[in-house]
Every structure is written in structure tokens, then in C-alpha cells.
Amino acid sequence: VRIEQRGLVDVEKVPSEKGPPRKVYTLNERGRRDLAEFWTTWSFLAERLGRLRDGD
């Protein structure tokens, strides 16, 4: 729900044979940009932590 509220995904309700319609989430352009930024930041942090662990 948070990613939906932040506008990072598109939501489509798909009919279901059993029960209520299902929500299908698709990452949109804004979500892809945020994800790319997350991985860039994570890679930087992981590299720095590895250097600290190894004593570099």
C-alpha cells in the first residue's frame, strides 16, 4: 500500500474466479527510477561496509 500511495506502481484490478478481484501491481517509471536510485545507494553502502569489514 505504501508504494501505491507514493505513486511508484500502477494498480489494476483483475477479475478472479474465486473471490474478489485481485490487485496486480506494475512498477511504473517513477518506481523504476526510485529502484535504480536504491540499488545505486545500496551498492555504495555495501562496498563501504565491505571495506570496513576487511580493514581497508
Short mmCIF file of N, CA and C in Angstrom, two decimals:
data_model
loop_
_atom_site.label_atom_id
_atom_site.label_comp_id
_atom_site.label_asym_id
_atom_site.label_seq_id
_atom_site.Cartn_x
_atom_site.Cartn_y
_atom_site.Cartn_z
N VAL A 1 0.83 -1.19 0.00
CA VAL A 1 0.00 0.00 0.00
C VAL A 1 0.88 1.26 0.00
N ARG A 2 1.99 1.24 0.72
CA ARG A 2 2.85 2.43 0.75
C ARG A 2 3.40 2.77 -0.63
N ILE A 3 3.83 1.73 -1.35
CA ILE A 3 4.37 2.01 -2.69
C ILE A 3 3.27 2.52 -3.61
N GLU A 4 2.05 2.06 -3.38
CA GLU A 4 0.92 2.55 -4.16
C GLU A 4 0.65 4.02 -3.81
N GLN A 5 0.67 4.34 -2.53
CA GLN A 5 0.42 5.72 -2.09
C GLN A 5 1.51 6.67 -2.56
N ARG A 6 2.73 6.16 -2.66
CA ARG A 6 3.85 7.00 -3.12
C ARG A 6 3.88 7.15 -4.64
N GLY A 7 2.99 6.46 -5.33
CA GLY A 7 2.92 6.58 -6.78
C GLY A 7 4.02 5.85 -7.52
N LEU A 8 4.52 4.77 -6.92
CA LEU A 8 5.62 4.03 -7.54
C LEU A 8 5.15 2.86 -8.39
N VAL A 9 3.87 2.52 -8.28
CA VAL A 9 3.31 1.40 -9.03
C VAL A 9 1.97 1.80 -9.63
N ASP A 10 1.63 1.10 -10.69
CA ASP A 10 0.28 1.19 -11.24
C ASP A 10 -0.47 -0.03 -10.75
N VAL A 11 -1.75 0.13 -10.47
CA VAL A 11 -2.56 -0.94 -9.91
C VAL A 11 -3.71 -1.24 -10.85
N GLU A 12 -3.90 -2.52 -11.12
CA GLU A 12 -5.01 -2.96 -11.96
C GLU A 12 -5.78 -4.03 -11.21
N LYS A 13 -7.08 -3.92 -11.19
CA LYS A 13 -7.91 -4.96 -10.57
C LYS A 13 -8.28 -5.97 -11.65
N VAL A 14 -7.95 -7.23 -11.37
CA VAL A 14 -8.17 -8.31 -12.33
C VAL A 14 -9.23 -9.25 -11.75
N PRO A 15 -10.25 -9.58 -12.56
CA PRO A 15 -11.27 -10.49 -12.05
C PRO A 15 -10.66 -11.82 -11.61
N SER A 16 -11.27 -12.39 -10.60
CA SER A 16 -10.81 -13.66 -10.06
C SER A 16 -11.96 -14.66 -10.14
N GLU A 17 -11.62 -15.91 -10.45
CA GLU A 17 -12.65 -16.95 -10.49
C GLU A 17 -13.15 -17.26 -9.08
N LYS A 18 -12.28 -17.06 -8.11
CA LYS A 18 -12.63 -17.35 -6.72
C LYS A 18 -12.44 -16.09 -5.90
N GLY A 19 -13.50 -15.52 -5.42
CA GLY A 19 -13.39 -14.37 -4.54
C GLY A 19 -13.37 -13.05 -5.27
N PRO A 20 -12.97 -12.02 -4.54
CA PRO A 20 -12.98 -10.65 -5.09
C PRO A 20 -11.88 -10.47 -6.13
N PRO A 21 -11.96 -9.38 -6.89
CA PRO A 21 -10.90 -9.10 -7.87
C PRO A 21 -9.53 -9.00 -7.19
N ARG A 22 -8.51 -9.38 -7.92
CA ARG A 22 -7.14 -9.33 -7.41
C ARG A 22 -6.48 -8.05 -7.89
N LYS A 23 -5.63 -7.48 -7.04
CA LYS A 23 -4.85 -6.31 -7.44
C LYS A 23 -3.53 -6.78 -8.03
N VAL A 24 -3.22 -6.27 -9.21
CA VAL A 24 -1.95 -6.58 -9.86
C VAL A 24 -1.15 -5.28 -9.91
N TYR A 25 0.06 -5.33 -9.36
CA TYR A 25 0.91 -4.15 -9.27
C TYR A 25 1.99 -4.21 -10.34
N THR A 26 2.20 -3.09 -11.01
CA THR A 26 3.25 -2.97 -12.03
C THR A 26 4.09 -1.74 -11.70
N LEU A 27 5.39 -1.93 -11.66
CA LEU A 27 6.30 -0.83 -11.40
C LEU A 27 6.21 0.18 -12.55
N ASN A 28 5.98 1.44 -12.21
CA ASN A 28 5.90 2.47 -13.26
C ASN A 28 7.24 3.19 -13.39
N GLU A 29 7.29 4.21 -14.22
CA GLU A 29 8.56 4.91 -14.49
C GLU A 29 9.15 5.50 -13.21
N ARG A 30 8.32 6.14 -12.41
CA ARG A 30 8.81 6.71 -11.15
C ARG A 30 9.35 5.61 -10.24
N GLY A 31 8.65 4.49 -10.19
CA GLY A 31 9.10 3.36 -9.38
C GLY A 31 10.43 2.81 -9.87
N ARG A 32 10.60 2.73 -11.19
CA ARG A 32 11.88 2.25 -11.75
C ARG A 32 13.02 3.19 -11.40
N ARG A 33 12.76 4.49 -11.45
CA ARG A 33 13.80 5.47 -11.07
C ARG A 33 14.17 5.33 -9.60
N ASP A 34 13.16 5.22 -8.74
CA ASP A 34 13.44 5.06 -7.31
C ASP A 34 14.20 3.77 -7.03
N LEU A 35 13.82 2.70 -7.73
CA LEU A 35 14.51 1.43 -7.54
C LEU A 35 15.97 1.52 -7.99
N ALA A 36 16.22 2.17 -9.11
CA ALA A 36 17.59 2.34 -9.59
C ALA A 36 18.41 3.15 -8.58
N GLU A 37 17.80 4.20 -8.02
CA GLU A 37 18.49 5.01 -7.02
C GLU A 37 18.78 4.18 -5.76
N PHE A 38 17.81 3.36 -5.36
CA PHE A 38 18.01 2.49 -4.20
C PHE A 38 19.21 1.57 -4.41
N TRP A 39 19.28 0.91 -5.59
CA TRP A 39 20.37 -0.03 -5.84
C TRP A 39 21.71 0.68 -5.92
N THR A 40 21.73 1.90 -6.46
CA THR A 40 22.98 2.67 -6.50
C THR A 40 23.45 2.97 -5.08
N THR A 41 22.53 3.42 -4.25
CA THR A 41 22.87 3.73 -2.85
C THR A 41 23.29 2.47 -2.12
N TRP A 42 22.55 1.39 -2.30
CA TRP A 42 22.86 0.13 -1.62
C TRP A 42 24.23 -0.38 -2.04
N SER A 43 24.55 -0.32 -3.33
CA SER A 43 25.85 -0.79 -3.81
C SER A 43 26.97 0.01 -3.16
N PHE A 44 26.80 1.32 -3.07
CA PHE A 44 27.80 2.18 -2.44
C PHE A 44 27.98 1.78 -0.98
N LEU A 45 26.87 1.62 -0.25
CA LEU A 45 26.96 1.25 1.17
C LEU A 45 27.57 -0.13 1.35
N ALA A 46 27.16 -1.08 0.53
CA ALA A 46 27.69 -2.44 0.64
C ALA A 46 29.20 -2.46 0.40
N GLU A 47 29.65 -1.68 -0.58
CA GLU A 47 31.09 -1.60 -0.87
C GLU A 47 31.85 -0.99 0.31
N ARG A 48 31.32 0.07 0.88
CA ARG A 48 31.96 0.72 2.04
C ARG A 48 31.99 -0.20 3.25
N LEU A 49 30.89 -0.88 3.51
CA LEU A 49 30.84 -1.80 4.65
C LEU A 49 31.84 -2.95 4.46
N GLY A 50 31.95 -3.43 3.23
CA GLY A 50 32.91 -4.48 2.94
C GLY A 50 34.34 -4.02 3.20
N ARG A 51 34.63 -2.79 2.84
CA ARG A 51 35.96 -2.24 3.09
C ARG A 51 36.23 -2.10 4.58
N LEU A 52 35.22 -1.66 5.33
CA LEU A 52 35.38 -1.56 6.79
C LEU A 52 35.61 -2.95 7.40
N ARG A 53 34.84 -3.91 6.95
CA ARG A 53 34.97 -5.27 7.46
C ARG A 53 36.37 -5.83 7.17
N ASP A 54 36.88 -5.54 5.99
CA ASP A 54 38.17 -6.09 5.58
C ASP A 54 39.35 -5.25 6.09
N GLY A 55 39.05 -4.13 6.73
CA GLY A 55 40.11 -3.30 7.29
C GLY A 55 40.83 -2.42 6.29
N ASP A 56 40.20 -2.16 5.15
CA ASP A 56 40.82 -1.28 4.13
C ASP A 56 40.59 0.17 4.44
#
